[in-house]
Structures are given as C-alpha cells and as structure tokens.
Short mmCIF file of C-alpha atoms in Angstrom, two decimals:
data_model
loop_
_atom_site.label_atom_id
_atom_site.label_comp_id
_atom_site.label_asym_id
_atom_site.label_seq_id
_atom_site.Cartn_x
_atom_site.Cartn_y
_atom_site.Cartn_z
CA MET A 741 22.40 -17.46 21.22
CA ALA A 742 22.49 -17.22 17.43
CA LYS A 743 22.37 -13.76 15.90
CA SER A 744 19.11 -12.94 14.15
CA PRO A 745 19.38 -12.69 10.35
CA TYR A 746 16.81 -9.90 10.40
CA PRO A 747 17.43 -6.19 10.99
CA LYS A 748 16.74 -4.50 14.30
CA PRO A 749 13.91 -1.94 14.44
CA LEU A 750 14.96 1.67 13.94
CA GLU A 751 14.60 4.33 16.62
CA LEU A 752 13.70 7.99 16.15
CA SER A 753 16.38 10.63 16.70
CA GLY A 754 14.02 13.53 17.38
CA ALA A 755 14.98 15.38 14.19
CA LEU A 756 11.30 15.79 13.21
CA ASP A 757 10.18 17.09 16.59
CA GLN A 758 10.54 20.72 15.45
CA PHE A 759 7.59 20.35 13.06
CA ILE A 760 3.95 20.62 14.11
CA HIS A 761 1.86 17.57 13.27
CA GLU A 762 -1.62 16.18 13.78
CA GLU A 763 -2.57 12.52 14.06
CA THR A 764 -5.30 11.69 11.52
CA THR A 765 -6.77 8.90 13.68
CA PRO A 766 -5.45 7.10 16.76
CA GLU A 767 -4.34 4.07 14.73
CA ILE A 768 -3.18 5.44 11.39
CA GLY A 769 -2.15 8.62 9.64
CA ARG A 770 -0.32 11.85 10.43
CA GLU A 771 -0.34 15.25 8.74
CA TYR A 772 2.41 17.89 8.76
CA PRO A 773 0.41 21.00 7.79
CA ASP A 774 3.28 23.48 7.47
CA VAL A 775 6.22 21.42 6.20
CA ASN A 776 7.66 21.93 2.72
CA ILE A 777 9.31 18.72 1.58
CA VAL A 778 11.92 20.42 -0.62
CA ASP A 779 12.90 23.31 1.66
CA ASP A 780 12.47 21.74 5.10
CA LEU A 781 13.46 18.13 4.41
CA LEU A 782 15.38 17.49 1.19
CA ASN A 783 17.47 20.68 1.48
CA ALA A 784 17.78 20.77 5.26
CA GLU A 785 21.28 20.85 6.79
CA ASN A 786 20.41 17.64 8.62
CA SER A 787 18.52 16.20 5.66
CA ASP A 788 19.52 12.59 6.27
CA ALA A 789 18.41 12.76 9.90
CA VAL A 790 14.99 14.29 9.20
CA LEU A 791 14.32 11.98 6.25
CA ARG A 792 15.34 8.93 8.27
CA ASP A 793 12.99 9.96 11.07
CA LEU A 794 10.26 10.62 8.52
CA ALA A 795 10.70 7.11 7.09
CA ILE A 796 10.38 5.64 10.59
CA THR A 797 7.31 7.80 11.24
CA ILE A 798 5.66 6.68 8.00
CA SER A 799 6.35 3.05 8.88
CA ARG A 800 4.89 3.51 12.37
CA ARG A 801 1.90 5.69 11.44
CA GLY A 802 1.28 3.97 8.09
CA VAL A 803 0.73 7.10 6.00
CA VAL A 804 1.82 10.74 6.27
CA PHE A 805 0.34 13.77 4.49
CA PHE A 806 1.69 17.14 3.33
CA ARG A 807 -0.18 20.02 1.70
CA LYS A 808 0.58 22.24 -1.32
CA GLN A 809 4.00 20.89 -2.31
CA THR A 810 4.13 23.14 -5.39
CA ASN A 811 7.93 23.07 -5.73
CA LEU A 812 8.19 19.27 -5.66
CA THR A 813 9.09 18.19 -9.21
CA ASN A 814 8.86 14.64 -10.54
CA ASP A 815 12.62 14.20 -10.16
CA LEU A 816 12.53 15.46 -6.59
CA GLN A 817 9.56 13.22 -5.83
CA LYS A 818 11.54 10.20 -7.04
CA GLU A 819 14.58 11.29 -5.03
CA PHE A 820 12.40 11.79 -1.98
CA VAL A 821 10.78 8.34 -2.00
CA ASN A 822 14.06 6.59 -2.82
CA ARG A 823 16.01 8.34 -0.06
CA LEU A 824 13.35 7.41 2.47
CA GLY A 825 13.93 3.76 1.66
CA GLN A 826 17.71 4.08 1.57
CA LEU A 827 17.90 5.82 4.94
CA ALA A 828 15.58 3.18 6.42
CA GLY A 829 17.97 0.43 5.30
CA LYS A 830 16.62 -1.02 2.06
CA PRO A 831 19.00 -3.11 -0.10
CA SER A 832 21.38 -1.12 -2.29
CA GLU A 833 20.10 -2.85 -5.44
CA SER A 834 16.56 -1.52 -4.87
CA SER A 835 15.57 1.83 -6.37
CA VAL A 836 12.35 3.24 -7.87
CA HIS A 837 9.81 0.94 -9.49
CA ILE A 838 8.94 0.87 -13.18
CA PHE A 839 5.37 -0.29 -13.63
CA PRO A 840 5.18 -3.36 -15.94
CA LEU A 841 2.38 -1.91 -18.03
CA ALA A 842 4.14 0.11 -20.73
CA PRO A 843 1.41 1.90 -22.69
CA ALA A 844 2.40 3.58 -25.91
CA HIS A 845 -0.34 6.12 -25.25
CA VAL A 846 0.56 8.79 -22.69
CA PRO A 847 -2.52 10.81 -21.70
CA GLU A 848 -2.43 14.57 -22.11
CA GLY A 849 -0.55 16.03 -19.17
CA GLY A 850 1.22 12.75 -18.53
CA THR A 851 4.93 12.01 -18.51
CA PRO A 852 7.03 9.49 -20.45
CA ASP A 853 9.19 9.03 -17.33
CA ARG A 854 8.92 5.29 -16.62
CA GLN A 855 9.55 5.79 -12.90
CA ILE A 856 6.56 8.11 -12.58
CA SER A 857 3.10 6.61 -12.93
CA TYR A 858 0.51 9.06 -14.16
CA VAL A 859 -2.66 8.59 -12.10
CA ASN A 860 -5.32 9.88 -14.45
CA SER A 861 -9.02 9.19 -14.91
CA VAL A 862 -8.82 9.87 -18.67
CA GLY A 863 -5.89 7.48 -19.11
CA PHE A 864 -7.70 4.88 -17.04
CA LYS A 865 -10.70 5.02 -19.35
CA TYR A 866 -8.47 4.65 -22.43
CA MET A 867 -6.61 1.64 -21.06
CA PHE A 868 -9.50 -0.26 -19.52
CA GLU A 869 -12.65 0.66 -21.45
CA LYS A 870 -12.49 -2.64 -23.39
CA MET A 871 -12.50 -4.77 -20.28
CA PRO A 872 -15.47 -7.14 -19.84
CA ASN A 873 -18.27 -5.84 -17.63
CA MET A 874 -16.27 -2.73 -16.80
CA ASP A 875 -19.39 -0.80 -15.80
CA LYS A 876 -21.00 -3.60 -13.80
CA ARG A 877 -19.91 -2.24 -10.44
CA ARG A 878 -18.47 1.24 -10.05
CA PHE A 879 -16.60 0.23 -6.95
CA ASP A 880 -14.65 -2.62 -8.52
CA ALA A 881 -11.84 -0.15 -9.10
CA ALA A 882 -11.75 0.81 -5.45
CA GLU A 883 -10.46 -2.47 -4.03
CA TRP A 884 -8.20 -2.37 -1.01
CA HIS A 885 -4.67 -3.26 -2.07
CA THR A 886 -0.98 -2.72 -1.48
CA ASP A 887 1.14 -1.53 -4.40
CA ILE A 888 2.90 -3.99 -6.74
CA GLN A 889 2.43 -6.96 -4.42
CA PHE A 890 2.95 -9.20 -7.46
CA GLU A 891 6.68 -8.37 -7.70
CA PRO A 892 9.25 -10.62 -5.95
CA VAL A 893 10.59 -7.43 -4.36
CA PRO A 894 7.54 -5.20 -3.85
CA ALA A 895 7.14 -1.61 -2.72
CA ASP A 896 8.31 0.01 0.45
CA TYR A 897 7.19 3.67 0.27
CA THR A 898 4.73 5.07 -2.26
CA SER A 899 4.27 8.80 -2.83
CA LEU A 900 1.16 10.11 -4.59
CA ARG A 901 0.97 13.82 -5.49
CA VAL A 902 -2.40 14.88 -6.86
CA ILE A 903 -2.14 17.80 -9.29
CA LYS A 904 -5.63 18.20 -10.75
CA LEU A 905 -8.77 17.84 -8.64
CA PRO A 906 -12.46 17.34 -9.44
CA GLU A 907 -15.10 19.62 -7.94
CA THR A 908 -15.44 17.22 -5.04
CA GLY A 909 -14.81 13.55 -4.32
CA GLY A 910 -11.86 11.33 -5.13
CA ASP A 911 -10.75 10.80 -1.52
CA THR A 912 -8.24 8.05 -0.75
CA LEU A 913 -8.50 5.69 2.23
CA TRP A 914 -5.79 3.75 4.05
CA ALA A 915 -6.08 0.82 6.48
CA SER A 916 -3.57 -0.57 8.97
CA GLY A 917 -2.25 -4.09 8.44
CA TYR A 918 -0.71 -3.87 11.92
CA GLU A 919 -4.16 -3.42 13.40
CA LEU A 920 -5.57 -6.31 11.36
CA TYR A 921 -3.00 -8.54 13.04
CA ASN A 922 -3.67 -6.98 16.46
CA ARG A 923 -7.32 -8.01 16.25
CA LEU A 924 -6.63 -11.70 15.78
CA SER A 925 -6.60 -13.99 18.82
CA GLN A 926 -3.29 -15.62 19.69
CA PRO A 927 -4.24 -19.10 18.37
CA TYR A 928 -5.33 -17.53 15.10
CA ARG A 929 -2.06 -15.59 14.90
CA ASN A 930 -0.10 -18.78 15.49
CA PHE A 931 -1.90 -20.32 12.52
CA VAL A 932 -1.50 -17.48 10.00
CA ASP A 933 2.10 -16.76 11.03
CA ASN A 934 3.21 -19.84 9.10
CA LEU A 935 1.31 -19.28 5.85
CA THR A 936 2.32 -17.90 2.46
CA VAL A 937 0.27 -16.29 -0.30
CA THR A 938 0.66 -16.35 -4.07
CA CYS A 939 0.27 -12.87 -5.54
CA ARG A 940 -0.38 -12.28 -9.23
CA ALA A 941 -1.36 -9.29 -11.38
CA ASP A 942 -4.12 -10.93 -13.42
CA CYS A 943 -5.83 -7.60 -13.93
CA VAL A 944 -2.68 -5.98 -15.36
CA LEU A 945 -2.06 -8.91 -17.70
CA MET A 946 -5.64 -8.77 -18.93
CA ALA A 947 -5.35 -5.04 -19.63
CA ILE A 948 -2.19 -5.69 -21.64
CA ARG A 949 -3.89 -8.41 -23.68
CA ASN A 950 -7.03 -6.41 -24.37
CA ARG A 951 -5.19 -3.25 -25.38
CA GLY A 952 -2.25 -4.85 -27.14
CA GLU A 953 0.20 -2.90 -25.00
CA LYS A 954 3.69 -4.06 -24.11
CA ILE A 955 5.02 -5.30 -20.81
CA GLU A 956 8.20 -3.93 -19.28
CA GLU A 957 10.34 -7.07 -18.96
CA GLY A 958 13.59 -5.44 -17.79
CA GLU A 959 14.53 -4.65 -14.22
CA ARG A 960 11.65 -2.91 -12.50
CA GLY A 961 13.45 -1.30 -9.58
CA ASN A 962 15.32 -4.45 -8.53
CA PRO A 963 17.19 -7.22 -10.42
CA LEU A 964 14.62 -9.77 -9.22
CA ASN A 965 11.68 -7.83 -10.70
CA THR A 966 11.84 -8.95 -14.33
CA GLY A 967 9.89 -10.96 -16.89
CA GLN A 968 6.23 -11.41 -17.74
CA ALA A 969 4.96 -13.66 -14.96
CA LEU A 970 4.04 -10.84 -12.55
CA THR A 971 3.73 -13.50 -9.85
CA ALA A 972 5.38 -13.85 -6.44
CA VAL A 973 4.99 -15.80 -3.20
CA HIS A 974 5.05 -13.79 0.03
CA PRO A 975 4.35 -14.42 3.72
CA VAL A 976 0.77 -13.88 4.84
CA VAL A 977 2.17 -12.13 7.91
CA ARG A 978 4.99 -9.78 7.05
CA THR A 979 7.48 -8.24 9.47
CA ASN A 980 8.15 -4.57 8.79
CA PRO A 981 11.94 -4.17 8.99
CA VAL A 982 11.71 -0.54 10.12
CA THR A 983 9.41 -1.14 13.10
CA GLY A 984 9.83 -4.86 13.77
CA TRP A 985 6.03 -5.18 13.92
CA LYS A 986 3.91 -7.90 12.32
CA SER A 987 1.30 -7.00 9.72
CA ILE A 988 -1.22 -8.95 7.71
CA PHE A 989 0.03 -8.71 4.11
CA ALA A 990 -2.40 -10.95 2.17
CA VAL A 991 -5.12 -8.46 1.26
CA GLY A 992 -6.36 -7.15 -2.06
CA GLN A 993 -6.71 -7.94 -5.73
CA PHE A 994 -3.19 -9.32 -6.13
CA SER A 995 -3.50 -11.88 -3.28
CA LYS A 996 -4.81 -14.97 -5.10
CA ARG A 997 -4.18 -18.11 -3.06
CA ILE A 998 -2.96 -19.03 0.41
CA ASN A 999 -0.73 -21.95 -0.38
CA GLU A 1000 -0.76 -24.22 2.67
CA VAL A 1001 -4.53 -24.75 2.79
CA ASN A 1002 -7.13 -25.98 0.32
CA ALA A 1003 -8.89 -23.67 -2.14
CA TYR A 1004 -12.02 -23.23 -0.03
CA GLU A 1005 -10.02 -22.43 3.11
CA SER A 1006 -7.85 -20.01 1.14
CA GLU A 1007 -10.89 -18.15 -0.12
CA GLU A 1008 -12.36 -17.96 3.38
CA LEU A 1009 -9.13 -16.59 4.86
CA LEU A 1010 -8.76 -13.96 2.16
CA LYS A 1011 -12.40 -12.96 2.63
CA LYS A 1012 -11.85 -12.72 6.37
CA PHE A 1013 -8.87 -10.39 6.10
CA TYR A 1014 -10.68 -8.21 3.58
CA SER A 1015 -13.85 -8.10 5.65
CA MET A 1016 -11.92 -7.10 8.75
CA ILE A 1017 -10.89 -3.91 6.96
CA GLN A 1018 -14.40 -3.29 5.68
CA ASP A 1019 -16.04 -3.87 9.06
CA ASN A 1020 -13.58 -1.97 11.27
CA HIS A 1021 -13.50 1.66 10.21
CA ASP A 1022 -11.41 2.59 13.26
CA LEU A 1023 -8.34 1.01 11.64
CA GLN A 1024 -8.80 3.26 8.59
CA CYS A 1025 -8.17 6.89 7.77
CA ARG A 1026 -9.53 9.00 4.92
CA PHE A 1027 -7.71 11.87 3.19
CA ARG A 1028 -9.40 14.63 1.27
CA TRP A 1029 -7.26 16.11 -1.47
CA ARG A 1030 -7.97 19.82 -0.97
CA ASN A 1031 -5.25 21.51 -2.98
CA PRO A 1032 -3.19 20.86 -6.10
CA HIS A 1033 0.11 19.23 -5.08
CA ASP A 1034 -1.14 17.72 -1.83
CA ILE A 1035 0.89 14.53 -1.31
CA ALA A 1036 0.57 11.29 0.65
CA ILE A 1037 3.43 8.88 1.44
CA TRP A 1038 2.70 5.44 2.85
CA ASP A 1039 4.43 2.17 3.74
CA ASN A 1040 3.06 -0.64 1.57
CA ARG A 1041 4.52 -3.30 3.85
CA SER A 1042 1.93 -2.58 6.53
CA VAL A 1043 -0.81 -0.48 4.92
CA PHE A 1044 -3.55 -1.00 2.34
CA HIS A 1045 -5.25 1.77 0.39
CA ARG A 1046 -8.14 2.30 -1.98
CA ALA A 1047 -9.50 5.04 -4.23
CA THR A 1048 -13.01 6.48 -4.19
CA PHE A 1049 -14.57 6.68 -7.65
CA ASP A 1050 -17.36 9.13 -6.88
CA TYR A 1051 -16.10 11.97 -9.07
CA MET A 1052 -16.38 10.66 -12.63
CA ASP A 1053 -18.89 13.37 -13.66
CA LEU A 1054 -17.29 16.10 -11.55
CA GLY A 1055 -14.05 16.74 -13.40
CA GLU A 1056 -10.69 15.13 -13.99
CA ARG A 1057 -8.47 13.86 -11.19
CA SER A 1058 -4.80 13.35 -11.97
CA GLY A 1059 -1.48 13.12 -10.24
CA ASN A 1060 1.98 11.59 -10.23
CA ARG A 1061 3.03 8.51 -8.30
CA ALA A 1062 6.54 7.36 -7.46
CA VAL A 1063 7.03 3.97 -5.80
CA GLY A 1064 10.17 2.89 -4.00
CA ILE A 1065 11.27 -0.74 -4.02
CA GLY A 1066 12.15 -2.31 -0.69
CA GLU A 1067 13.31 -5.77 0.32
CA VAL A 1068 12.10 -9.33 -0.26
CA PRO A 1069 9.22 -9.75 2.21
CA TYR A 1070 9.95 -11.94 5.21
CA PHE A 1071 8.42 -13.14 8.45
CA ASP A 1072 10.60 -12.88 11.55
CA PRO A 1073 9.28 -15.32 14.19
CA GLU A 1074 10.88 -13.14 16.87
CA SER A 1075 9.01 -10.02 15.77
CA THR A 1076 5.95 -8.80 17.65
CA SER A 1077 2.61 -7.13 17.12
CA LYS A 1078 2.37 -3.36 17.22
CA ALA A 1079 0.08 -3.59 20.23
CA ALA A 1080 2.57 -5.71 22.16
CA ALA A 1081 5.46 -3.41 21.23
CA LEU A 1082 3.54 -0.38 22.51
CA GLY A 1083 2.23 -2.17 25.60
CA LYS A 1084 -1.36 -2.08 24.35
CA GLU A 1085 -2.02 -5.76 23.73
CA LYS A 1086 -5.69 -6.61 24.25
CA HIS A 1087 -6.73 -9.64 26.24
CA VAL A 1088 -8.80 -12.39 24.67
CA LYS A 1089 -12.06 -12.93 26.52
CA LYS A 1090 -14.38 -15.92 26.31
CA ASN A 1091 -17.92 -15.37 25.16
CA SER A 1092 -20.86 -17.47 26.33
CA ALA A 1093 -20.17 -20.06 23.64
CA GLY A 1094 -16.57 -20.39 24.72
CA ASN A 1095 -15.11 -18.79 21.61
CA GLY A 1096 -12.19 -16.41 21.78
CA VAL A 1097 -13.35 -12.83 21.18
CA HIS A 1098 -10.72 -10.15 20.90
CA ASN A 1099 -11.87 -7.52 23.40
CA GLY A 1100 -15.09 -6.87 21.52
CA ALA A 1101 -13.40 -5.91 18.25
CA ALA A 1102 -15.24 -7.16 15.20
CA HIS A 1103 -13.30 -9.58 13.09
CA GLY A 1104 -15.55 -8.99 10.13
CA GLY A 1105 -17.98 -11.32 8.41
CA HIS A 1106 -17.42 -13.47 5.41
CA GLY A 1107 -20.08 -11.96 3.19
CA MET A 1108 -17.83 -9.51 1.31
CA ALA A 1109 -16.43 -10.21 -2.10
CA MET A 1110 -12.96 -11.65 -2.04
CA GLY A 1111 -10.20 -9.07 -2.53
CA GLY A 1112 -9.30 -10.26 -6.02
CA CYS A 1113 -9.90 -9.42 -9.66
CA PRO A 1114 -12.87 -11.68 -10.50
CA ALA A 1115 -13.15 -12.01 -14.25
CA SER A 1116 -16.91 -11.61 -14.14
CA ASN A 1117 -16.63 -8.27 -12.44
CA GLY A 1118 -14.21 -6.39 -14.66
CA MET A 1119 -10.79 -7.43 -13.48
CA ALA A 1120 -8.98 -4.44 -14.86
CA MET A 1121 -11.06 -2.00 -12.89
CA GLN A 1122 -9.46 -3.38 -9.75
CA ALA A 1123 -6.03 -3.04 -11.27
CA HIS A 1124 -2.90 -1.48 -9.93
CA GLY A 1125 -2.61 2.07 -8.70
CA HIS A 1126 -0.57 3.32 -11.62
CA MET A 1127 -3.45 4.67 -13.63
CA MET A 1128 -6.39 5.01 -11.36
CA THR A 1129 -6.07 4.01 -7.72
CA GLY A 1130 -4.83 6.06 -4.83
#
C-alpha cells in the first residue's frame, strides 16, 4: 500500500490537563479562565508540550479563549501564534502574515509593525468611508469569513487581543466548518469533495483603489504569498492536517466561484454553505469581550468568524491581531468527517418525499445573500479582519 503524502493527525499528550477549562458550546469553543499565556504556556518548563497540545485543542475545538492577558505584548503575541503553527507541523517557510493593505495612515494607538494588524473602528472609518453605499447595510461588515483566504498559503491560527472596549456590544461569533460538513448527506459530500473554489480579495483591492494606498507585494508570511493578484484556488472541502477532519472551506466574502460548475450552480452552492451557518446556531459560539486584553485564538482552516457592529455609538473598540501562515490547503480523500472520527456520525433518513434528510438538521435555505463582497452593497465593509472584523 502506497504511503499517504499527507500528514497523520496529531494526538494530545495530556500536557494541558492541569488547567481548568469550560466548553463554550458542545460543538465549538473552549475557555481557559485562569491561564496566563506568558507565565503558564510560553515560559513553562514544558512549553513546547503545552503549546503543541494547545494547538491541537484549538484545531479540534475551533476557537479557544483566555481572559485578561495584560502581560502579552505584540512581540509575544506574534511568537505565540507562530509557535502554535510550528509545533503543529506547519512548513518551515511559513511564519506570520503581513496584510497586503499597507496604509500610510496608522490610527492613534496603532502600531507600524506590519505583522500586527490594528483592529480599530476609527481606522476602519478612515480607510473605508469613501466606499460606495457604505452605509446601506450596517451588517455588510459582519460577513462570515476565514482570514486571508485569498492567499495561496492562507492562515492557520489567528490571535485577536482586544485592548479597548465599547460600553457594550462588539461580540465576535465563530462557526464550525467541521459541522457544516457533518450536516451534509453522503451523496452531497461525495459531490463537494471534488470541487475547488476561486478566492479573491475584491474588497481589499477596492479599498486600495479608493484610498490610493499601497499594496504589500513582498512575501506575506510565505514565499508563495506575493504580488497584487490576491487570488488563489483552494479545495471546497479542506482537510485539517492537525485533526485529519474534513471541513467546508468555501464560505465568506473571499469565496467567489466554485470552478467545476456553472455560474448559477456556483452561486447556489455558496449560498447554501453560507445559509447553513446562518440557520444552524448550534454550530456557532459567541464570545463577549469583557476585559481589556481578552484574547481569542482560532483555526482558520476549519472555522469561520464574524464581527458584530452594534457598538458604533457606544465607544471605540480596538485590538491587535496576529495571523500565522500555515500550509497550502489540500483535500485528503482518506480523511474523514469529525463526526465519523468521534463515532458520532448521524444516519441519513428518508422523508416522505424520498429525499435524504440529515437526522433533522436544517441545511439552510437559499434566501440569504451570497457570502461575497457585492459591489452594490459596499464591498469594503465586508473586507478582511485586519481593520474591523473579529
């Protein structure tokens, strides 16, 4: 039997078992309420072991939360997210991403560090206020997405540390791509397993044109991430190398076209995936940023996230984001669903019309807007996470 070209899933060592945790929901999310990232993880005697187990945990649970990380500097945040990827086996040439939008204007409180994206409502307004129809729909900016999907080598782990909070609001939500895949019937899985999606950062390019800003053309965390195209082709179903589980990957404003079908079918598929998130809140979790320096770390290979823009008149929200670069996305035909791996695969039942229904779970309708950056709805407001999402 030929050896698989793909990595084997990683197993936990138990190094994290000493720390108390709470699962946010059954499907996604975990919080470590008492852990200090610097003291208990980065500077631990068994630092590599606990960070490796944390990376595996993030990949399995989707997103992990820590509170009040007041001693985590920007440099330590970059080290943290990069070491997670390294210890989980990412390629040696991958490091920390540099966002392609290179604004000359750094908002007050921001940083010129190109590997740290300053998530700031004031900076967002500066960069995108000239976009067409920006105020048409407040929630355009809150599209579900995965970070930097438009790069040939996109993100593995993202860390977002919120420093300044509004009076209330500004929560972030995450949704499980594993669970999206779980809720498809087997014939549907067989179909989407073989598809690819073209991803492109139209909204970022439009912001650059309208503001006259420059694009970062050099290496953005990997030698393959260069140039001005901001376009890549990825599998619709992506295998997470850490878990070996399949996840839907073609969701959000960067996913533009499923390549093996016609334009109408592509639009319908993208709508379906997006609607499945919208219509199934039990595959989501929601995090309230309670304290300065609360931090979330998530695995972009299998998780989507969105911001909540309900705080614009309630004070500034700002924070620092560091994004690790992983591997070129791939689909391993020998990989499995999360449900199958955990022995929780649901059976497909037949309804009265003879259609396959996945154990009563809603697949979502097709009435939602496609997860893209429609020009008529203010493309830039659905842009990347570097200035406003998360």
